[in-house]
mmCIF file of C-alpha atoms in Angstrom:
data_model
loop_
_atom_site.group_PDB
_atom_site.id
_atom_site.type_symbol
_atom_site.label_atom_id
_atom_site.label_comp_id
_atom_site.label_asym_id
_atom_site.label_seq_id
_atom_site.Cartn_x
_atom_site.Cartn_y
_atom_site.Cartn_z
ATOM 1 C CA MET A 1 69.352 128.720 116.447
ATOM 2 C CA SER A 2 66.721 131.812 116.436
ATOM 3 C CA SER A 3 64.559 129.585 119.716
ATOM 4 C CA LEU A 4 68.298 129.565 122.010
ATOM 5 C CA PRO A 5 66.918 132.772 123.486
ATOM 6 C CA THR A 6 63.978 131.532 124.136
ATOM 7 C CA LEU A 7 65.913 130.416 127.586
ATOM 8 C CA PRO A 8 67.422 131.869 129.538
ATOM 9 C CA VAL A 9 71.029 132.785 129.793
ATOM 10 C CA GLU A 10 71.495 131.918 133.025
ATOM 11 C CA LEU A 11 69.827 128.441 131.664
ATOM 12 C CA TRP A 12 72.351 127.889 129.158
ATOM 13 C CA LEU A 13 75.469 128.574 131.596
ATOM 14 C CA GLN A 14 74.245 125.926 134.084
ATOM 15 C CA ILE A 15 73.735 123.917 130.760
ATOM 16 C CA PHE A 16 77.452 124.522 129.200
ATOM 17 C CA ARG A 17 78.664 123.277 133.123
ATOM 18 C CA TRP A 18 76.870 120.091 133.806
ATOM 19 C CA ALA A 19 78.171 119.572 130.201
ATOM 20 C CA THR A 20 81.448 120.272 130.477
ATOM 21 C CA LEU A 21 81.636 118.434 134.213
ATOM 22 C CA THR A 22 83.381 114.852 133.398
ATOM 23 C CA SER A 23 84.515 112.166 136.444
ATOM 24 C CA ALA A 24 87.979 113.505 136.564
ATOM 25 C CA THR A 25 86.690 117.343 136.691
ATOM 26 C CA SER A 26 85.917 117.267 140.854
ATOM 27 C CA ALA A 27 89.572 115.207 141.646
ATOM 28 C CA LEU A 28 91.275 117.590 139.600
ATOM 29 C CA TYR A 29 90.188 121.117 141.268
ATOM 30 C CA THR A 30 89.167 120.146 144.535
ATOM 31 C CA THR A 31 90.633 122.288 147.431
ATOM 32 C CA LYS A 32 89.500 119.357 150.170
ATOM 33 C CA TYR A 33 90.206 116.701 151.072
ATOM 34 C CA ARG A 34 87.507 114.683 150.288
ATOM 35 C CA PRO A 35 88.270 110.806 150.618
ATOM 36 C CA PHE A 36 88.874 108.188 147.689
ATOM 37 C CA ASP A 37 89.548 110.739 145.654
ATOM 38 C CA VAL A 38 91.747 109.410 142.555
ATOM 39 C CA ILE A 39 93.788 111.282 140.473
ATOM 40 C CA ASP A 40 96.223 111.260 136.769
ATOM 41 C CA ILE A 41 99.594 111.867 138.596
ATOM 42 C CA HIS A 42 99.271 113.438 135.247
ATOM 43 C CA GLY A 43 96.521 115.495 135.338
ATOM 44 C CA VAL A 44 94.549 116.087 131.845
ATOM 45 C CA ASP A 45 91.218 116.092 131.949
ATOM 46 C CA HIS A 46 90.312 115.149 127.722
ATOM 47 C CA GLU A 47 86.908 114.752 127.957
ATOM 48 C CA ALA A 48 86.438 117.925 128.994
ATOM 49 C CA SER A 49 88.047 119.358 127.314
ATOM 50 C CA LEU A 50 87.087 118.047 123.478
ATOM 51 C CA THR A 51 83.440 119.023 124.834
ATOM 52 C CA LYS A 52 84.689 122.091 125.767
ATOM 53 C CA GLN A 53 86.512 123.089 122.470
ATOM 54 C CA THR A 54 83.317 121.446 120.199
ATOM 55 C CA LEU A 55 80.549 123.950 121.925
ATOM 56 C CA VAL A 56 82.128 127.501 121.441
ATOM 57 C CA LEU A 57 82.443 126.295 117.234
ATOM 58 C CA VAL A 58 78.283 126.947 116.894
ATOM 59 C CA CYS A 59 77.775 130.129 116.713
ATOM 60 C CA LYS A 60 78.567 133.062 118.890
ATOM 61 C CA ARG A 61 76.392 133.256 121.451
ATOM 62 C CA TRP A 62 77.720 130.210 122.023
ATOM 63 C CA ARG A 63 81.118 130.764 122.517
ATOM 64 C CA ALA A 64 80.952 134.279 123.789
ATOM 65 C CA TRP A 65 79.157 131.715 127.357
ATOM 66 C CA VAL A 66 81.850 129.126 126.615
ATOM 67 C CA THR A 67 84.202 131.286 126.280
ATOM 68 C CA PRO A 68 84.790 131.369 130.056
ATOM 69 C CA LEU A 69 85.180 126.667 130.273
ATOM 70 C CA LEU A 70 87.582 126.843 127.630
ATOM 71 C CA TYR A 71 89.900 128.905 129.661
ATOM 72 C CA GLU A 72 89.257 127.582 132.881
ATOM 73 C CA ASP A 73 92.242 124.902 132.167
ATOM 74 C CA LEU A 74 94.890 126.115 130.844
ATOM 75 C CA LEU A 75 97.721 123.865 129.463
ATOM 76 C CA ILE A 76 101.440 126.066 128.674
ATOM 77 C CA THR A 77 103.627 125.071 126.581
ATOM 78 C CA LYS A 78 106.451 126.537 124.181
ATOM 79 C CA GLU A 79 105.020 125.213 121.596
ATOM 80 C CA HIS A 80 101.976 126.406 121.392
ATOM 81 C CA LEU A 81 102.874 130.370 120.496
ATOM 82 C CA PRO A 82 99.507 130.958 119.149
ATOM 83 C CA PHE A 83 97.051 129.708 121.649
ATOM 84 C CA ASP A 84 99.537 131.729 124.406
ATOM 85 C CA ASP A 85 99.091 135.156 122.283
ATOM 86 C CA ILE A 86 95.438 135.014 122.625
ATOM 87 C CA LEU A 87 95.592 134.637 126.516
ATOM 88 C CA ARG A 88 98.448 137.562 126.941
ATOM 89 C CA ASN A 89 96.554 139.480 124.102
ATOM 90 C CA GLY A 90 92.392 138.281 123.891
ATOM 91 C CA GLU A 91 90.685 137.342 120.443
ATOM 92 C CA ASP A 92 89.373 140.438 120.224
ATOM 93 C CA HIS A 93 91.817 143.184 121.471
ATOM 94 C CA ALA A 94 94.496 144.505 120.235
ATOM 95 C CA ARG A 95 98.621 143.781 120.668
ATOM 96 C CA GLY A 96 99.463 145.202 124.685
ATOM 97 C CA GLU A 97 95.456 145.107 126.181
ATOM 98 C CA ALA A 98 94.747 143.743 128.547
ATOM 99 C CA SER A 99 93.645 140.124 128.652
ATOM 100 C CA PRO A 100 90.308 138.925 129.983
ATOM 101 C CA CYS A 101 90.538 135.545 128.995
ATOM 102 C CA ALA A 102 94.029 135.339 131.496
ATOM 103 C CA HIS A 103 91.382 135.952 134.534
ATOM 104 C CA MET A 104 89.395 133.519 132.925
ATOM 105 C CA VAL A 105 92.272 130.598 133.934
ATOM 106 C CA ARG A 106 91.629 128.214 137.027
ATOM 107 C CA ARG A 107 93.374 125.363 136.842
ATOM 108 C CA VAL A 108 97.255 125.390 134.686
ATOM 109 C CA HIS A 109 99.370 122.518 133.925
ATOM 110 C CA LEU A 110 102.666 123.218 133.038
ATOM 111 C CA PRO A 111 105.295 120.311 132.597
ATOM 112 C CA TYR A 112 108.925 120.761 133.021
ATOM 113 C CA SER A 113 108.937 120.344 129.578
ATOM 114 C CA SER A 114 108.120 124.413 129.210
ATOM 115 C CA THR A 115 110.058 125.671 132.000
ATOM 116 C CA THR A 116 113.884 124.337 131.162
ATOM 117 C CA VAL A 117 115.662 127.012 131.128
ATOM 118 C CA THR A 118 119.002 127.250 128.181
ATOM 119 C CA SER A 119 119.591 130.332 128.045
ATOM 120 C CA PRO A 120 119.911 134.104 131.531
ATOM 121 C CA ARG A 121 116.148 135.656 129.378
ATOM 122 C CA PRO A 122 113.091 135.281 131.927
ATOM 123 C CA LEU A 123 111.192 132.496 131.153
ATOM 124 C CA GLU A 124 107.375 132.759 128.752
ATOM 125 C CA PRO A 125 105.394 130.477 129.539
ATOM 126 C CA VAL A 126 106.634 131.815 133.681
ATOM 127 C CA ARG A 127 105.346 135.712 132.276
ATOM 128 C CA LEU A 128 101.825 133.970 130.823
ATOM 129 C CA LEU A 129 101.346 132.181 134.780
ATOM 130 C CA ALA A 130 102.363 135.724 136.325
ATOM 131 C CA LEU A 131 99.505 137.360 133.849
ATOM 132 C CA CYS A 132 96.787 134.112 135.210
ATOM 133 C CA SER A 133 95.729 136.297 138.140
ATOM 134 C CA SER A 134 93.089 134.452 139.534
ATOM 135 C CA VAL A 135 94.729 130.683 139.425
ATOM 136 C CA GLU A 136 93.785 128.590 141.812
ATOM 137 C CA VAL A 137 95.559 125.389 141.032
ATOM 138 C CA LEU A 138 98.590 124.473 139.380
ATOM 139 C CA VAL A 139 100.373 121.197 138.382
ATOM 140 C CA ARG A 140 103.613 119.993 137.314
ATOM 141 C CA THR A 141 104.821 117.098 136.302
ATOM 142 C CA ALA A 142 108.133 115.764 135.026
ATOM 143 C CA TYR A 143 107.342 113.108 131.447
ATOM 144 C CA PRO A 144 109.630 110.451 130.158
ATOM 145 C CA LEU A 145 111.247 112.606 127.609
ATOM 146 C CA THR A 146 111.432 116.706 129.354
ATOM 147 C CA PRO A 147 115.376 117.744 127.977
ATOM 148 C CA ILE A 148 117.646 118.262 130.738
ATOM 149 C CA ALA A 149 118.504 121.947 130.099
ATOM 150 C CA PHE A 150 117.960 123.591 133.295
ATOM 151 C CA GLU A 151 121.075 125.758 133.135
ATOM 152 C CA PHE A 152 120.173 128.967 134.636
ATOM 153 C CA ASP A 153 118.108 130.364 137.467
ATOM 154 C CA THR A 154 114.409 131.578 137.113
ATOM 155 C CA GLU A 155 111.937 132.660 138.469
ATOM 156 C CA CYS A 156 108.844 131.989 140.371
ATOM 157 C CA PRO A 157 105.559 134.235 139.896
ATOM 158 C CA PRO A 158 103.984 135.572 142.764
ATOM 159 C CA LEU A 159 100.367 132.997 143.583
ATOM 160 C CA PRO A 160 98.211 135.244 146.915
ATOM 161 C CA THR A 161 95.338 133.549 144.366
ATOM 162 C CA LEU A 162 96.638 129.203 144.876
ATOM 163 C CA LYS A 163 95.008 127.198 146.622
ATOM 164 C CA ARG A 164 96.196 123.676 145.097
ATOM 165 C CA LEU A 165 99.683 123.381 144.248
ATOM 166 C CA ASP A 166 99.719 118.981 142.633
ATOM 167 C CA TRP A 167 103.866 118.545 142.331
ATOM 168 C CA TRP A 168 106.246 115.765 140.945
ATOM 169 C CA HIS A 169 109.884 116.664 142.046
ATOM 170 C CA ASN A 170 112.618 116.161 138.894
ATOM 171 C CA ASN A 171 116.226 117.095 140.579
ATOM 172 C CA GLU A 172 118.009 118.636 137.378
ATOM 173 C CA ALA A 173 114.925 121.500 137.451
ATOM 174 C CA ALA A 174 115.316 122.240 140.727
ATOM 175 C CA ARG A 175 118.787 123.011 140.243
ATOM 176 C CA SER A 176 117.421 126.132 138.380
ATOM 177 C CA GLY A 177 114.664 127.582 141.097
ATOM 178 C CA GLY A 178 112.275 129.461 141.412
ATOM 179 C CA ILE A 179 109.214 127.904 139.529
ATOM 180 C CA ASN A 180 110.941 124.510 139.637
ATOM 181 C CA SER A 181 112.153 124.887 142.395
ATOM 182 C CA LEU A 182 108.658 123.456 145.098
ATOM 183 C CA SER A 183 110.400 126.147 147.897
ATOM 184 C CA HIS A 184 110.240 128.506 146.229
ATOM 185 C CA VAL A 185 106.823 128.258 144.289
ATOM 186 C CA LEU A 186 105.653 127.542 148.432
ATOM 187 C CA VAL A 187 107.248 131.062 149.785
ATOM 188 C CA GLU A 188 105.305 132.843 147.140
ATOM 189 C CA ALA A 189 101.877 130.457 146.947
ATOM 190 C CA PRO A 190 101.025 131.645 151.064
ATOM 191 C CA ASN A 191 97.100 130.490 150.563
ATOM 192 C CA VAL A 192 97.534 126.504 149.341
ATOM 193 C CA GLU A 193 95.254 124.314 151.186
ATOM 194 C CA TYR A 194 95.464 121.277 149.125
ATOM 195 C CA LEU A 195 98.890 119.823 148.006
ATOM 196 C CA SER A 196 100.470 116.761 146.888
ATOM 197 C CA VAL A 197 103.958 116.151 145.388
ATOM 198 C CA GLY A 198 105.835 112.321 144.609
ATOM 199 C CA GLY A 199 109.388 112.480 142.934
ATOM 200 C CA GLU A 200 112.787 111.156 144.457
ATOM 201 C CA MET A 201 114.933 114.511 146.076
ATOM 202 C CA TRP A 202 118.502 115.284 146.241
ATOM 203 C CA PRO A 203 119.418 115.353 149.975
ATOM 204 C CA ASN A 204 121.523 118.863 148.730
ATOM 205 C CA PHE A 205 117.809 120.284 147.837
ATOM 206 C CA LEU A 206 117.202 119.709 152.848
ATOM 207 C CA GLN A 207 118.358 123.434 152.502
ATOM 208 C CA ALA A 208 115.659 124.350 150.167
ATOM 209 C CA PRO A 209 113.618 127.479 152.196
ATOM 210 C CA SER A 210 111.799 126.701 154.892
ATOM 211 C CA VAL A 211 108.067 126.691 154.008
ATOM 212 C CA HIS A 212 105.370 128.419 156.402
ATOM 213 C CA LEU A 213 101.956 127.364 154.744
ATOM 214 C CA PRO A 214 99.189 128.300 157.318
ATOM 215 C CA HIS A 215 95.837 127.479 155.961
ATOM 216 C CA LEU A 216 97.425 124.043 154.431
ATOM 217 C CA THR A 217 94.308 121.100 155.763
ATOM 218 C CA THR A 218 95.607 118.646 153.117
ATOM 219 C CA LEU A 219 98.481 116.665 152.110
ATOM 220 C CA ARG A 220 99.076 113.751 149.799
ATOM 221 C CA MET A 221 102.507 112.046 149.198
ATOM 222 C CA ARG A 222 102.408 109.765 146.328
ATOM 223 C CA ARG A 223 105.490 108.076 146.876
ATOM 224 C CA VAL A 224 108.181 109.863 147.911
ATOM 225 C CA ASN A 225 112.421 108.774 149.204
ATOM 226 C CA ALA A 226 113.136 109.622 152.974
ATOM 227 C CA PHE A 227 115.159 113.407 151.981
ATOM 228 C CA PHE A 228 111.602 114.579 151.111
ATOM 229 C CA VAL A 229 110.095 113.330 154.041
ATOM 230 C CA LEU A 230 112.974 115.537 156.202
ATOM 231 C CA GLN A 231 112.174 118.071 153.782
ATOM 232 C CA ILE A 232 108.669 117.527 154.229
ATOM 233 C CA CYS A 233 109.140 117.345 157.864
ATOM 234 C CA LYS A 234 110.960 121.537 158.207
ATOM 235 C CA TRP A 235 108.208 123.097 156.945
ATOM 236 C CA SER A 236 106.227 124.800 159.019
ATOM 237 C CA LEU A 237 102.354 123.666 158.776
ATOM 238 C CA PRO A 238 100.300 124.715 161.607
ATOM 239 C CA ALA A 239 96.673 123.708 160.232
ATOM 240 C CA LEU A 240 97.801 120.165 158.457
ATOM 241 C CA GLU A 241 94.607 116.872 159.212
ATOM 242 C CA HIS A 242 94.212 115.239 156.591
ATOM 243 C CA VAL A 243 97.489 112.916 154.640
ATOM 244 C CA VAL A 244 96.915 110.858 152.423
ATOM 245 C CA PHE A 245 99.669 107.925 151.099
ATOM 246 C CA ASP A 246 98.685 107.130 147.707
ATOM 247 C CA TYR A 247 101.715 103.874 147.407
ATOM 248 C CA ALA A 248 104.284 103.286 150.033
ATOM 249 C CA GLN A 249 107.860 102.953 149.909
ATOM 250 C CA SER A 250 109.154 101.723 152.962
ATOM 251 C CA ALA A 251 107.475 102.846 156.612
ATOM 252 C CA ASP A 252 110.612 102.944 158.481
ATOM 253 C CA ILE A 253 110.927 106.881 156.825
ATOM 254 C CA TYR A 254 107.881 108.668 157.805
ATOM 255 C CA TRP A 255 109.134 108.254 161.584
ATOM 256 C CA SER A 256 109.993 111.938 161.659
ATOM 257 C CA PHE A 257 106.908 112.395 159.320
ATOM 258 C CA TRP A 258 104.769 110.742 162.309
ATOM 259 C CA GLU A 259 106.896 112.930 165.144
ATOM 260 C CA THR A 260 107.085 116.224 163.178
ATOM 261 C CA PHE A 261 102.470 116.148 162.134
ATOM 262 C CA GLY A 262 101.449 112.397 163.103
ATOM 263 C CA PRO A 263 99.546 114.856 167.032
ATOM 264 C CA GLN A 264 98.235 117.222 165.094
ATOM 265 C CA VAL A 265 96.563 115.234 162.113
ATOM 266 C CA ARG A 266 92.915 113.963 162.082
ATOM 267 C CA THR A 267 92.410 111.750 158.899
ATOM 268 C CA VAL A 268 94.742 109.150 157.156
ATOM 269 C CA GLU A 269 94.129 107.572 153.708
ATOM 270 C CA LEU A 270 95.961 104.655 151.924
ATOM 271 C CA GLY A 271 95.495 104.656 148.448
ATOM 272 C CA GLN A 272 94.953 101.291 146.190
ATOM 273 C CA SER A 273 98.902 99.664 146.640
ATOM 274 C CA LEU A 274 99.352 96.191 147.769
ATOM 275 C CA LYS A 275 102.799 97.517 149.445
ATOM 276 C CA PHE A 276 100.106 98.273 152.510
ATOM 277 C CA TYR A 277 99.311 94.744 152.280
ATOM 278 C CA ILE A 278 102.959 93.356 151.834
ATOM 279 C CA ARG A 279 104.189 95.820 154.570
ATOM 280 C CA ASP A 280 101.827 95.916 157.274
ATOM 281 C CA PHE A 281 101.612 100.466 156.636
ATOM 282 C CA LEU A 282 98.810 100.436 158.371
ATOM 283 C CA SER A 283 100.104 99.152 161.718
ATOM 284 C CA PHE A 284 102.074 102.356 161.915
ATOM 285 C CA VAL A 285 99.681 104.985 161.536
ATOM 286 C CA LEU A 286 97.825 104.200 163.973
ATOM 287 C CA ALA A 287 101.219 104.258 166.305
ATOM 288 C CA GLY A 288 102.440 107.180 164.979
ATOM 289 C CA CYS A 289 98.801 109.050 164.873
ATOM 290 C CA THR A 290 97.701 109.754 168.062
ATOM 291 C CA ARG A 291 94.683 111.077 167.992
ATOM 292 C CA LEU A 292 93.486 110.041 164.655
ATOM 293 C CA GLU A 293 89.787 110.670 164.400
ATOM 294 C CA GLU A 294 88.800 109.460 160.525
ATOM 295 C CA LEU A 295 90.722 106.342 158.768
ATOM 296 C CA ASN A 296 89.999 104.809 154.831
ATOM 297 C CA TYR A 297 91.688 103.104 153.284
ATOM 298 C CA TYR A 298 91.101 100.098 150.251
ATOM 299 C CA VAL A 299 90.900 96.840 152.359
ATOM 300 C CA HIS A 300 91.622 93.743 149.877
ATOM 301 C CA PHE A 301 95.148 96.174 149.148
ATOM 302 C CA THR A 302 95.325 95.787 152.890
ATOM 303 C CA HIS A 303 96.971 94.457 155.875
ATOM 304 C CA VAL A 304 94.804 93.855 158.932
ATOM 305 C CA PRO A 305 95.432 96.526 161.135
ATOM 306 C CA GLN A 306 97.183 95.731 165.007
ATOM 307 C CA THR A 307 97.487 98.026 167.814
ATOM 308 C CA ASP A 308 99.241 97.296 170.979
ATOM 309 C CA ARG A 309 97.437 100.827 172.074
ATOM 310 C CA PRO A 310 93.272 101.398 172.322
ATOM 311 C CA GLN A 311 92.687 104.149 169.647
ATOM 312 C CA GLU A 312 90.197 106.450 171.773
ATOM 313 C CA SER A 313 89.744 108.910 168.838
ATOM 314 C CA LEU A 314 88.631 107.026 166.088
ATOM 315 C CA THR A 315 84.807 108.071 165.560
ATOM 316 C CA THR A 316 85.444 106.302 161.506
ATOM 317 C CA ILE A 317 86.754 104.167 159.520
ATOM 318 C CA GLY A 318 86.403 103.755 155.960
ATOM 319 C CA LEU A 319 86.673 100.861 152.999
ATOM 320 C CA HIS A 320 86.946 100.634 149.864
ATOM 321 C CA ALA A 321 85.653 97.654 147.854
ATOM 322 C CA GLN A 322 88.054 98.236 144.873
ATOM 323 C CA SER A 323 88.617 94.113 144.449
ATOM 324 C CA ASN A 324 91.573 92.643 142.658
ATOM 325 C CA SER A 325 92.941 88.720 142.056
ATOM 326 C CA PHE A 326 94.460 87.965 145.110
ATOM 327 C CA PHE A 327 91.167 88.470 146.998
ATOM 328 C CA PRO A 328 88.170 88.142 144.560
ATOM 329 C CA VAL A 329 84.933 88.321 145.377
ATOM 330 C CA GLY A 330 83.301 85.782 146.921
ATOM 331 C CA SER A 331 85.977 83.619 147.208
ATOM 332 C CA PRO A 332 87.159 81.940 150.011
ATOM 333 C CA GLU A 333 90.101 84.468 150.246
ATOM 334 C CA PHE A 334 87.732 87.424 150.303
ATOM 335 C CA TRP A 335 85.252 86.875 152.943
ATOM 336 C CA SER A 336 89.378 85.344 155.093
ATOM 337 C CA HIS A 337 90.782 89.154 154.368
ATOM 338 C CA LEU A 338 87.566 90.613 155.466
ATOM 339 C CA THR A 339 86.832 88.861 158.524
ATOM 340 C CA GLN A 340 90.160 89.214 160.057
ATOM 341 C CA HIS A 341 89.416 93.020 158.865
ATOM 342 C CA LEU A 342 86.596 94.070 160.784
ATOM 343 C CA GLY A 343 87.193 91.279 163.428
ATOM 344 C CA SER A 344 90.306 93.724 164.678
ATOM 345 C CA PHE A 345 88.202 96.832 165.166
ATOM 346 C CA THR A 346 86.673 95.408 169.106
ATOM 347 C CA LYS A 347 85.354 97.658 171.634
ATOM 348 C CA SER A 348 88.756 96.768 173.565
ATOM 349 C CA MET A 349 91.319 98.856 170.797
ATOM 350 C CA PHE A 350 88.661 100.562 168.845
ATOM 351 C CA PRO A 351 86.296 102.043 172.160
ATOM 352 C CA ALA A 352 85.598 105.201 170.238
ATOM 353 C CA LEU A 353 84.520 103.541 167.046
ATOM 354 C CA ARG A 354 81.468 104.663 166.295
ATOM 355 C CA ARG A 355 80.730 105.005 161.473
ATOM 356 C CA LEU A 356 81.993 102.316 159.308
ATOM 357 C CA LYS A 357 81.280 103.564 155.950
ATOM 358 C CA LEU A 358 81.015 101.919 152.571
ATOM 359 C CA TYR A 359 82.709 103.004 149.985
ATOM 360 C CA GLY A 360 82.707 101.779 145.913
ATOM 361 C CA ASP A 361 80.815 98.662 145.327
ATOM 362 C CA TRP A 362 79.040 96.923 148.413
ATOM 363 C CA SER A 363 76.226 95.348 146.082
ATOM 364 C CA ALA A 364 77.575 91.861 146.295
ATOM 365 C CA VAL A 365 78.667 91.234 149.939
ATOM 366 C CA ILE A 366 75.980 93.522 151.822
ATOM 367 C CA GLU A 367 73.105 91.122 150.179
ATOM 368 C CA ASP A 368 75.347 88.334 151.539
ATOM 369 C CA THR A 369 74.126 86.672 155.044
ATOM 370 C CA GLY A 370 77.839 86.565 155.355
ATOM 371 C CA PHE A 371 78.793 90.140 155.795
ATOM 372 C CA THR A 372 74.569 91.100 158.456
ATOM 373 C CA GLN A 373 77.110 87.863 160.444
ATOM 374 C CA LEU A 374 80.799 89.996 160.193
ATOM 375 C CA VAL A 375 78.975 93.232 161.188
ATOM 376 C CA LYS A 376 76.478 92.303 163.912
ATOM 377 C CA PRO A 377 79.141 92.175 166.659
ATOM 378 C CA LEU A 378 79.893 96.173 165.035
ATOM 379 C CA ARG A 379 75.817 97.214 164.332
ATOM 380 C CA ASP A 380 75.395 95.933 168.644
ATOM 381 C CA ARG A 381 77.849 98.239 170.349
ATOM 382 C CA GLY A 382 76.368 100.879 168.773
ATOM 383 C CA CYS A 383 78.495 102.037 165.327
ATOM 384 C CA ALA A 384 76.090 102.231 162.923
ATOM 385 C CA ILE A 385 77.225 100.974 159.269
ATOM 386 C CA GLU A 386 77.297 103.166 156.001
ATOM 387 C CA VAL A 387 77.556 103.205 152.366
ATOM 388 C CA ALA A 388 78.757 105.805 151.124
#
């Protein structure tokens, strides 16, 4: 390894940074809305973790350089006490001294199995989270085998640096409050900018503490029930602009959401679910968001847009090319479905449309002369066709 010093340290750090990035990294860390950012519901970047763990074993110099990357994404479990001890005290620090490792943590994955409450004593994982003074992303997930043991109240530390929260609601856990309660966590994290939520909420949680998130711009709803939507409608979200629906059980449960936040929403994205095709969710979006500027959806998973009100503010529509077995690429069904979508973007109903952005792999489609004919009316009225 004698040749290592011939490269500047800054260059080595950049090499290690790029070596530990994967296709999932950006989606797991981002605090801003980006079209079609698909995230794993459990939020674990296994590939990046394995790379980091390998690099720190090469030599002392590499270990020192890669350590900040190793600790930036932390899984906190009750069983992994040696790792917790390293974070609490530092590998080269005496017990009780401040550890620089805690300040390196940017993202924490905290399963509900780590915050079960079987006694009134403070939870060690919560104390550990409190030490992570620079954490920006917190992930709460519920695994199928999570033990139901939430018998005492717990607490949540202040989280002023938190910018993103990925939350899957667990009714049994929420009874204990604190770190297990969405409302309690949001009260302690007033600077959150990106929030993704999911789960079936019980009606008794509608009495949870009020929430004010002045910086929240992006709300992602995975799978929620009517009570969860009603709870969200009680929040104060003055900066909310981007809303993503990964899944829709019934469009009817969102009427209160449209009434509360519809006028301020500027961007809506629909996820990769055929529920949006079967239930024509898009027509409810166009009716509820009166100032919508951008609409993104998976064209082969979504019903053809139907609206009786001109969308005078909608300037951008993004279509993702992800295919499915109902509309095989190149089949008559495929072209018929695509023709209906593009044909619905008429000047009378979408007078402000200026850009049609194509996401995903459209190579087999845009090379076909049939596609050129389909988009000709859009181009003739000054709408740009862009490949993202």
